[in-house]
Amino acid sequence: MDYKISDTVRGPSAEDTLPESVTTAVKIVIVGGFGVGKTTMVRAVSEIRPLTTEETMTRASEDIDHVTGVEDKTETTVAMDFGRISLNERLVLYLFGTPGQERFWFLWNGLFDGALGAVVLVDTRRLEVSFDVIGKLEDRGMPFVVAVNAFPDAPRHELDELREALDLPDWVPMVDCDARNRLSSRDVLLELTRHLQALALSERETG
Ligand SMILES: Nc1nc2c(ncn2[C@@H]2O[C@H](COP(=O)(O)OP(=O)(O)O)[C@@H](O)[C@H]2O)c(=O)[nH]1
Ligand SMILES: [Mg+2]
């Protein structure tokens, strides 16, 4: 029978291997509260099958009833996302989605190592999570853009109003987005890379 080895031995699939033209790989973190659209965004843009880890955390209540042995437990799900997108033939972004609530900040430590920038996904119905997240990014000196994910029942606000509500300086880019839409999510990432380039340029100029 006439066949080539390559027909029978399966190497990594085309989607798993990076094209040789890629010269720069950048780590980007996507943060925001539960249900704000992090997993949706990574799924929408990723060109590899996105990974999502779902972990159920069980926290025993501090107030344990020793007599009955019944522990009051709260359960919550931690989900981290991972994906990849090539913005052009040379530049690849690795995306890490992580929860933004205070009780998950322990996840932030390793996750931000080596990251160049972040996307803060905002749901206008629950701005309070965003305050904390933005504060943490500012403390770390991590550049970020704010993407306002539009949910149908969320009140509509002009970006200027939101900028004021979030107490964001003028130079932090803000964009509207629909995390379900690939092009819209890609635009958010392009906005972030433009922001990172502008920052790098101004740093070079000011020495
Ligand atoms: N209408 C609308 N729904 C969205 C959008 N983004 C996410 N959702 C929905 O909101 C829910 C939570 O999104 P998910 O990505 O799981 O949030 P995560 O907790 O931040 O990962 C899902 O049911 C999504 O389908 C959006 O831009 N518009
Ligand atoms: Mg998620």
PDB file of C-alpha atoms and ligand atoms in Angstrom:
ATOM      1  CA  MET A   1       0.000   0.000   0.000  1.00  0.00           C
ATOM      2  CA  ASP A   2       1.248   3.436  -0.851  1.00  0.00           C
ATOM      3  CA  TYR A   3       1.116   5.842   2.026  1.00  0.00           C
ATOM      4  CA  LYS A   4       3.343   8.309   3.782  1.00  0.00           C
ATOM      5  CA  ILE A   5       4.318   8.089   7.427  1.00  0.00           C
ATOM      6  CA  SER A   6       2.728  11.469   7.977  1.00  0.00           C
ATOM      7  CA  ASP A   7      -0.639   9.965   7.061  1.00  0.00           C
ATOM      8  CA  THR A   8      -0.499   7.529   9.899  1.00  0.00           C
ATOM      9  CA  VAL A   9       1.501   9.239  12.610  1.00  0.00           C
ATOM     10  CA  ARG A  10      -0.409  12.195  13.927  1.00  0.00           C
ATOM     11  CA  GLY A  11       1.712  15.097  15.103  1.00  0.00           C
ATOM     12  CA  PRO A  12       0.322  18.086  16.945  1.00  0.00           C
ATOM     13  CA  SER A  13      -2.690  19.434  15.116  1.00  0.00           C
ATOM     14  CA  ALA A  14      -2.290  22.624  13.121  1.00  0.00           C
ATOM     15  CA  GLU A  15      -4.193  24.580  15.716  1.00  0.00           C
ATOM     16  CA  ASP A  16      -1.774  23.569  18.479  1.00  0.00           C
ATOM     17  CA  THR A  17       1.435  24.574  16.747  1.00  0.00           C
ATOM     18  CA  LEU A  18       2.533  28.154  16.402  1.00  0.00           C
ATOM     19  CA  PRO A  19       3.405  29.307  12.907  1.00  0.00           C
ATOM     20  CA  GLU A  20       7.137  29.941  12.477  1.00  0.00           C
ATOM     21  CA  SER A  21       6.445  33.581  11.707  1.00  0.00           C
ATOM     22  CA  VAL A  22       5.485  34.231  15.353  1.00  0.00           C
ATOM     23  CA  THR A  23       8.163  36.303  17.050  1.00  0.00           C
ATOM     24  CA  THR A  24       6.360  37.625  20.108  1.00  0.00           C
ATOM     25  CA  ALA A  25       4.121  35.871  22.607  1.00  0.00           C
ATOM     26  CA  VAL A  26       2.480  38.018  25.218  1.00  0.00           C
ATOM     27  CA  LYS A  27       0.651  37.002  28.359  1.00  0.00           C
ATOM     28  CA  ILE A  28      -2.591  38.853  29.014  1.00  0.00           C
ATOM     29  CA  VAL A  29      -4.890  38.439  31.998  1.00  0.00           C
ATOM     30  CA  ILE A  30      -8.644  38.906  31.807  1.00  0.00           C
ATOM     31  CA  VAL A  31     -10.226  39.819  35.123  1.00  0.00           C
ATOM     32  CA  GLY A  32     -13.680  40.643  36.409  1.00  0.00           C
ATOM     33  CA  GLY A  33     -16.381  39.359  38.732  1.00  0.00           C
ATOM     34  CA  PHE A  34     -18.372  36.164  38.268  1.00  0.00           C
ATOM     35  CA  GLY A  35     -20.648  36.126  35.265  1.00  0.00           C
ATOM     36  CA  VAL A  36     -19.107  39.184  33.685  1.00  0.00           C
ATOM     37  CA  GLY A  37     -18.146  37.248  30.551  1.00  0.00           C
ATOM     38  CA  LYS A  38     -14.519  36.147  31.022  1.00  0.00           C
ATOM     39  CA  THR A  39     -15.067  32.558  29.893  1.00  0.00           C
ATOM     40  CA  THR A  40     -17.288  33.806  27.070  1.00  0.00           C
ATOM     41  CA  MET A  41     -14.597  36.197  25.835  1.00  0.00           C
ATOM     42  CA  VAL A  42     -11.796  33.621  25.911  1.00  0.00           C
ATOM     43  CA  ARG A  43     -14.035  31.124  24.073  1.00  0.00           C
ATOM     44  CA  ALA A  44     -15.043  33.726  21.513  1.00  0.00           C
ATOM     45  CA  VAL A  45     -11.501  34.649  20.480  1.00  0.00           C
ATOM     46  CA  SER A  46      -9.398  31.570  21.149  1.00  0.00           C
ATOM     47  CA  GLU A  47      -7.997  29.750  18.147  1.00  0.00           C
ATOM     48  CA  ILE A  48      -7.085  26.749  20.271  1.00  0.00           C
ATOM     49  CA  ARG A  49      -9.669  24.809  22.193  1.00  0.00           C
ATOM     50  CA  PRO A  50      -9.951  26.977  25.303  1.00  0.00           C
ATOM     51  CA  LEU A  51      -9.305  25.374  28.662  1.00  0.00           C
ATOM     52  CA  THR A  52     -11.555  26.107  31.569  1.00  0.00           C
ATOM     53  CA  THR A  53     -10.907  24.722  34.997  1.00  0.00           C
ATOM     54  CA  GLU A  54     -13.889  24.565  37.259  1.00  0.00           C
ATOM     55  CA  GLU A  55     -13.079  23.911  40.876  1.00  0.00           C
ATOM     56  CA  THR A  56     -15.571  23.775  43.685  1.00  0.00           C
ATOM     57  CA  MET A  57     -14.220  25.342  46.818  1.00  0.00           C
ATOM     58  CA  THR A  58     -15.771  24.395  50.104  1.00  0.00           C
ATOM     59  CA  ARG A  59     -15.166  26.629  53.045  1.00  0.00           C
ATOM     60  CA  ALA A  60     -16.146  25.434  56.486  1.00  0.00           C
ATOM     61  CA  SER A  61     -17.943  28.074  58.444  1.00  0.00           C
ATOM     62  CA  GLU A  62     -16.037  29.562  61.312  1.00  0.00           C
ATOM     63  CA  ASP A  63     -19.025  28.868  63.495  1.00  0.00           C
ATOM     64  CA  ILE A  64     -19.069  25.084  63.650  1.00  0.00           C
ATOM     65  CA  ASP A  65     -21.701  23.394  65.757  1.00  0.00           C
ATOM     66  CA  HIS A  66     -19.656  20.823  67.667  1.00  0.00           C
ATOM     67  CA  VAL A  67     -22.698  19.224  69.309  1.00  0.00           C
ATOM     68  CA  THR A  68     -24.440  18.150  66.178  1.00  0.00           C
ATOM     69  CA  GLY A  69     -21.308  17.965  64.042  1.00  0.00           C
ATOM     70  CA  VAL A  70     -23.087  19.905  61.340  1.00  0.00           C
ATOM     71  CA  GLU A  71     -20.842  22.288  59.521  1.00  0.00           C
ATOM     72  CA  ASP A  72     -22.234  25.244  57.744  1.00  0.00           C
ATOM     73  CA  LYS A  73     -20.535  25.287  54.357  1.00  0.00           C
ATOM     74  CA  THR A  74     -20.487  27.716  51.529  1.00  0.00           C
ATOM     75  CA  GLU A  75     -19.713  26.454  48.095  1.00  0.00           C
ATOM     76  CA  THR A  76     -18.512  28.497  45.247  1.00  0.00           C
ATOM     77  CA  THR A  77     -16.962  27.790  41.890  1.00  0.00           C
ATOM     78  CA  VAL A  78     -13.571  29.063  40.798  1.00  0.00           C
ATOM     79  CA  ALA A  79     -13.106  29.069  37.080  1.00  0.00           C
ATOM     80  CA  MET A  80      -9.922  29.904  35.267  1.00  0.00           C
ATOM     81  CA  ASP A  81      -9.752  30.168  31.520  1.00  0.00           C
ATOM     82  CA  PHE A  82      -6.908  29.779  29.082  1.00  0.00           C
ATOM     83  CA  GLY A  83      -6.827  30.550  25.371  1.00  0.00           C
ATOM     84  CA  ARG A  84      -4.651  31.835  22.541  1.00  0.00           C
ATOM     85  CA  ILE A  85      -5.148  34.346  19.750  1.00  0.00           C
ATOM     86  CA  SER A  86      -2.808  35.481  16.962  1.00  0.00           C
ATOM     87  CA  LEU A  87      -3.336  39.178  16.380  1.00  0.00           C
ATOM     88  CA  ASN A  88      -1.151  39.073  13.288  1.00  0.00           C
ATOM     89  CA  GLU A  89       1.383  36.650  11.866  1.00  0.00           C
ATOM     90  CA  ARG A  90       4.068  37.764  14.333  1.00  0.00           C
ATOM     91  CA  LEU A  91       2.160  38.451  17.531  1.00  0.00           C
ATOM     92  CA  VAL A  92       0.385  35.886  19.694  1.00  0.00           C
ATOM     93  CA  LEU A  93      -1.506  36.568  22.912  1.00  0.00           C
ATOM     94  CA  TYR A  94      -1.947  33.969  25.619  1.00  0.00           C
ATOM     95  CA  LEU A  95      -5.091  34.723  27.577  1.00  0.00           C
ATOM     96  CA  PHE A  96      -5.615  33.870  31.235  1.00  0.00           C
ATOM     97  CA  GLY A  97      -9.052  34.525  32.697  1.00  0.00           C
ATOM     98  CA  THR A  98      -9.308  34.748  36.461  1.00  0.00           C
ATOM     99  CA  PRO A  99     -11.966  35.750  39.009  1.00  0.00           C
ATOM    100  CA  GLY A 100     -11.698  39.201  40.529  1.00  0.00           C
ATOM    101  CA  GLN A 101     -13.408  38.841  43.890  1.00  0.00           C
ATOM    102  CA  GLU A 102     -11.323  39.511  46.930  1.00  0.00           C
ATOM    103  CA  ARG A 103     -11.478  35.922  48.144  1.00  0.00           C
ATOM    104  CA  PHE A 104      -9.693  34.770  44.985  1.00  0.00           C
ATOM    105  CA  TRP A 105      -6.821  37.182  45.181  1.00  0.00           C
ATOM    106  CA  PHE A 106      -4.518  34.334  46.180  1.00  0.00           C
ATOM    107  CA  LEU A 107      -4.886  33.196  42.568  1.00  0.00           C
ATOM    108  CA  TRP A 108      -3.529  36.486  41.359  1.00  0.00           C
ATOM    109  CA  ASN A 109       0.019  36.026  42.590  1.00  0.00           C
ATOM    110  CA  GLY A 110       1.485  33.561  40.136  1.00  0.00           C
ATOM    111  CA  LEU A 111      -0.990  34.443  37.461  1.00  0.00           C
ATOM    112  CA  PHE A 112       0.245  37.963  36.941  1.00  0.00           C
ATOM    113  CA  ASP A 113       3.912  36.949  36.755  1.00  0.00           C
ATOM    114  CA  GLY A 114       5.168  37.829  33.319  1.00  0.00           C
ATOM    115  CA  ALA A 115       1.869  39.343  32.219  1.00  0.00           C
ATOM    116  CA  LEU A 116       2.192  42.537  30.192  1.00  0.00           C
ATOM    117  CA  GLY A 117      -1.347  43.779  30.572  1.00  0.00           C
ATOM    118  CA  ALA A 118      -4.903  43.090  31.617  1.00  0.00           C
ATOM    119  CA  VAL A 119      -8.465  43.478  30.426  1.00  0.00           C
ATOM    120  CA  VAL A 120     -10.954  44.430  33.135  1.00  0.00           C
ATOM    121  CA  LEU A 121     -14.379  43.200  32.088  1.00  0.00           C
ATOM    122  CA  VAL A 122     -17.105  45.284  33.641  1.00  0.00           C
ATOM    123  CA  ASP A 123     -20.789  44.589  34.166  1.00  0.00           C
ATOM    124  CA  THR A 124     -22.517  47.919  34.799  1.00  0.00           C
ATOM    125  CA  ARG A 125     -24.987  46.205  37.129  1.00  0.00           C
ATOM    126  CA  ARG A 126     -22.181  45.321  39.521  1.00  0.00           C
ATOM    127  CA  LEU A 127     -19.485  47.943  39.463  1.00  0.00           C
ATOM    128  CA  GLU A 128     -18.237  47.249  42.977  1.00  0.00           C
ATOM    129  CA  VAL A 129     -16.168  44.208  41.957  1.00  0.00           C
ATOM    130  CA  SER A 130     -14.485  46.382  39.346  1.00  0.00           C
ATOM    131  CA  PHE A 131     -13.356  48.953  41.932  1.00  0.00           C
ATOM    132  CA  ASP A 132     -11.356  46.337  43.795  1.00  0.00           C
ATOM    133  CA  VAL A 133      -9.913  44.807  40.656  1.00  0.00           C
ATOM    134  CA  ILE A 134      -8.834  48.159  39.243  1.00  0.00           C
ATOM    135  CA  GLY A 135      -7.259  49.115  42.571  1.00  0.00           C
ATOM    136  CA  LYS A 136      -5.266  45.891  42.635  1.00  0.00           C
ATOM    137  CA  LEU A 137      -4.019  46.394  39.080  1.00  0.00           C
ATOM    138  CA  GLU A 138      -3.013  49.973  39.852  1.00  0.00           C
ATOM    139  CA  ASP A 139      -1.129  48.789  42.956  1.00  0.00           C
ATOM    140  CA  ARG A 140       0.801  46.358  40.799  1.00  0.00           C
ATOM    141  CA  GLY A 141       1.496  48.896  38.088  1.00  0.00           C
ATOM    142  CA  MET A 142      -0.168  46.515  35.630  1.00  0.00           C
ATOM    143  CA  PRO A 143      -1.413  48.341  32.506  1.00  0.00           C
ATOM    144  CA  PHE A 144      -5.036  47.611  31.626  1.00  0.00           C
ATOM    145  CA  VAL A 145      -8.010  48.546  29.508  1.00  0.00           C
ATOM    146  CA  VAL A 146     -11.608  48.486  30.708  1.00  0.00           C
ATOM    147  CA  ALA A 147     -14.140  46.668  28.526  1.00  0.00           C
ATOM    148  CA  VAL A 148     -17.799  47.219  29.318  1.00  0.00           C
ATOM    149  CA  ASN A 149     -19.691  44.047  28.475  1.00  0.00           C
ATOM    150  CA  ALA A 150     -23.226  44.896  27.394  1.00  0.00           C
ATOM    151  CA  PHE A 151     -25.947  42.774  28.939  1.00  0.00           C
ATOM    152  CA  PRO A 152     -29.484  43.385  27.676  1.00  0.00           C
ATOM    153  CA  ASP A 153     -30.970  44.228  31.079  1.00  0.00           C
ATOM    154  CA  ALA A 154     -28.024  46.328  32.223  1.00  0.00           C
ATOM    155  CA  PRO A 155     -28.561  50.073  32.454  1.00  0.00           C
ATOM    156  CA  ARG A 156     -26.866  51.912  29.588  1.00  0.00           C
ATOM    157  CA  HIS A 157     -24.210  54.384  30.612  1.00  0.00           C
ATOM    158  CA  GLU A 158     -21.983  56.568  28.534  1.00  0.00           C
ATOM    159  CA  LEU A 159     -18.330  55.575  28.846  1.00  0.00           C
ATOM    160  CA  ASP A 160     -17.563  59.035  30.267  1.00  0.00           C
ATOM    161  CA  GLU A 161     -20.025  58.491  33.106  1.00  0.00           C
ATOM    162  CA  LEU A 162     -18.535  55.081  33.829  1.00  0.00           C
ATOM    163  CA  ARG A 163     -15.028  56.496  33.745  1.00  0.00           C
ATOM    164  CA  GLU A 164     -16.060  58.923  36.431  1.00  0.00           C
ATOM    165  CA  ALA A 165     -17.867  56.260  38.467  1.00  0.00           C
ATOM    166  CA  LEU A 166     -14.799  54.018  38.308  1.00  0.00           C
ATOM    167  CA  ASP A 167     -12.502  56.975  38.998  1.00  0.00           C
ATOM    168  CA  LEU A 168     -10.364  56.080  35.991  1.00  0.00           C
ATOM    169  CA  PRO A 169      -7.733  58.480  34.686  1.00  0.00           C
ATOM    170  CA  ASP A 170      -8.102  59.739  31.089  1.00  0.00           C
ATOM    171  CA  TRP A 171      -5.274  57.653  29.777  1.00  0.00           C
ATOM    172  CA  VAL A 172      -6.861  54.294  30.631  1.00  0.00           C
ATOM    173  CA  PRO A 173      -8.687  53.141  27.482  1.00  0.00           C
ATOM    174  CA  MET A 174     -12.363  52.193  27.821  1.00  0.00           C
ATOM    175  CA  VAL A 175     -14.360  50.301  25.233  1.00  0.00           C
ATOM    176  CA  ASP A 176     -17.823  48.808  24.895  1.00  0.00           C
ATOM    177  CA  CYS A 177     -17.878  45.149  23.940  1.00  0.00           C
ATOM    178  CA  ASP A 178     -19.964  42.065  23.446  1.00  0.00           C
ATOM    179  CA  ALA A 179     -17.899  39.212  24.875  1.00  0.00           C
ATOM    180  CA  ARG A 180     -19.846  36.693  22.776  1.00  0.00           C
ATOM    181  CA  ASN A 181     -18.679  38.293  19.588  1.00  0.00           C
ATOM    182  CA  ARG A 182     -15.268  37.284  18.305  1.00  0.00           C
ATOM    183  CA  LEU A 183     -14.507  40.532  16.503  1.00  0.00           C
ATOM    184  CA  SER A 184     -15.721  42.660  19.379  1.00  0.00           C
ATOM    185  CA  SER A 185     -13.559  40.719  21.852  1.00  0.00           C
ATOM    186  CA  ARG A 186     -10.624  40.884  19.450  1.00  0.00           C
ATOM    187  CA  ASP A 187     -11.039  44.666  19.283  1.00  0.00           C
ATOM    188  CA  VAL A 188     -10.690  44.826  23.060  1.00  0.00           C
ATOM    189  CA  LEU A 189      -7.386  42.937  22.833  1.00  0.00           C
ATOM    190  CA  LEU A 190      -6.198  45.180  20.003  1.00  0.00           C
ATOM    191  CA  GLU A 191      -7.041  48.195  22.147  1.00  0.00           C
ATOM    192  CA  LEU A 192      -4.912  46.727  24.933  1.00  0.00           C
ATOM    193  CA  THR A 193      -1.936  46.056  22.657  1.00  0.00           C
ATOM    194  CA  ARG A 194      -2.156  49.609  21.282  1.00  0.00           C
ATOM    195  CA  HIS A 195      -2.192  50.883  24.843  1.00  0.00           C
ATOM    196  CA  LEU A 196       0.845  48.748  25.748  1.00  0.00           C
ATOM    197  CA  GLN A 197       2.699  49.992  22.677  1.00  0.00           C
ATOM    198  CA  ALA A 198       1.913  53.615  23.525  1.00  0.00           C
ATOM    199  CA  LEU A 199       3.126  53.093  27.100  1.00  0.00           C
ATOM    200  CA  ALA A 200       6.340  51.429  25.915  1.00  0.00           C
ATOM    201  CA  LEU A 201       6.940  54.287  23.499  1.00  0.00           C
ATOM    202  CA  SER A 202       6.396  57.002  26.099  1.00  0.00           C
ATOM    203  CA  GLU A 203       8.648  55.158  28.545  1.00  0.00           C
ATOM    204  CA  ARG A 204      11.359  55.071  25.920  1.00  0.00           C
ATOM    205  CA  GLU A 205      10.940  58.782  25.257  1.00  0.00           C
ATOM    206  CA  THR A 206      11.055  59.796  28.882  1.00  0.00           C
ATOM    207  CA  GLY A 207      13.926  57.363  29.496  1.00  0.00           C
TER     208      GLY A 207
HETATM  209  N1  LIG B   1     -26.141  39.302  26.665  1.00  0.00           N
HETATM  210  C1  LIG B   1     -24.881  38.973  26.923  1.00  0.00           C
HETATM  211  N2  LIG B   1     -24.633  37.873  27.651  1.00  0.00           N
HETATM  212  C2  LIG B   1     -23.339  37.550  27.910  1.00  0.00           C
HETATM  213  C3  LIG B   1     -22.279  38.348  27.421  1.00  0.00           C
HETATM  214  N3  LIG B   1     -21.117  37.824  27.858  1.00  0.00           N
HETATM  215  C4  LIG B   1     -21.441  36.734  28.594  1.00  0.00           C
HETATM  216  N4  LIG B   1     -22.783  36.549  28.627  1.00  0.00           N
HETATM  217  C5  LIG B   1     -23.490  35.495  29.333  1.00  0.00           C
HETATM  218  O1  LIG B   1     -23.303  35.696  30.726  1.00  0.00           O
HETATM  219  C6  LIG B   1     -23.098  34.461  31.388  1.00  0.00           C
HETATM  220  C7  LIG B   1     -21.813  34.459  32.175  1.00  0.00           C
HETATM  221  O2  LIG B   1     -20.708  34.540  31.319  1.00  0.00           O
HETATM  222  P1  LIG B   1     -19.322  33.830  31.655  1.00  0.00           P
HETATM  223  O3  LIG B   1     -18.439  34.025  30.465  1.00  0.00           O
HETATM  224  O4  LIG B   1     -19.516  32.441  32.129  1.00  0.00           O
HETATM  225  O5  LIG B   1     -18.799  34.720  32.872  1.00  0.00           O
HETATM  226  P2  LIG B   1     -17.478  34.551  33.756  1.00  0.00           P
HETATM  227  O6  LIG B   1     -17.929  34.114  35.111  1.00  0.00           O
HETATM  228  O7  LIG B   1     -16.887  35.925  33.798  1.00  0.00           O
HETATM  229  O8  LIG B   1     -16.570  33.574  33.103  1.00  0.00           O
HETATM  230  C8  LIG B   1     -23.141  33.380  30.317  1.00  0.00           C
HETATM  231  O9  LIG B   1     -24.407  32.812  30.319  1.00  0.00           O
HETATM  232  C9  LIG B   1     -22.886  34.149  29.036  1.00  0.00           C
HETATM  233  O10 LIG B   1     -23.517  33.532  27.933  1.00  0.00           O
HETATM  234  C10 LIG B   1     -22.600  39.485  26.616  1.00  0.00           C
HETATM  235  O11 LIG B   1     -21.745  40.231  26.134  1.00  0.00           O
HETATM  236  N5  LIG B   1     -23.908  39.756  26.403  1.00  0.00           N
HETATM  237 MG    MG B   2     -15.894  31.811  33.836  1.00  0.00          MG
END
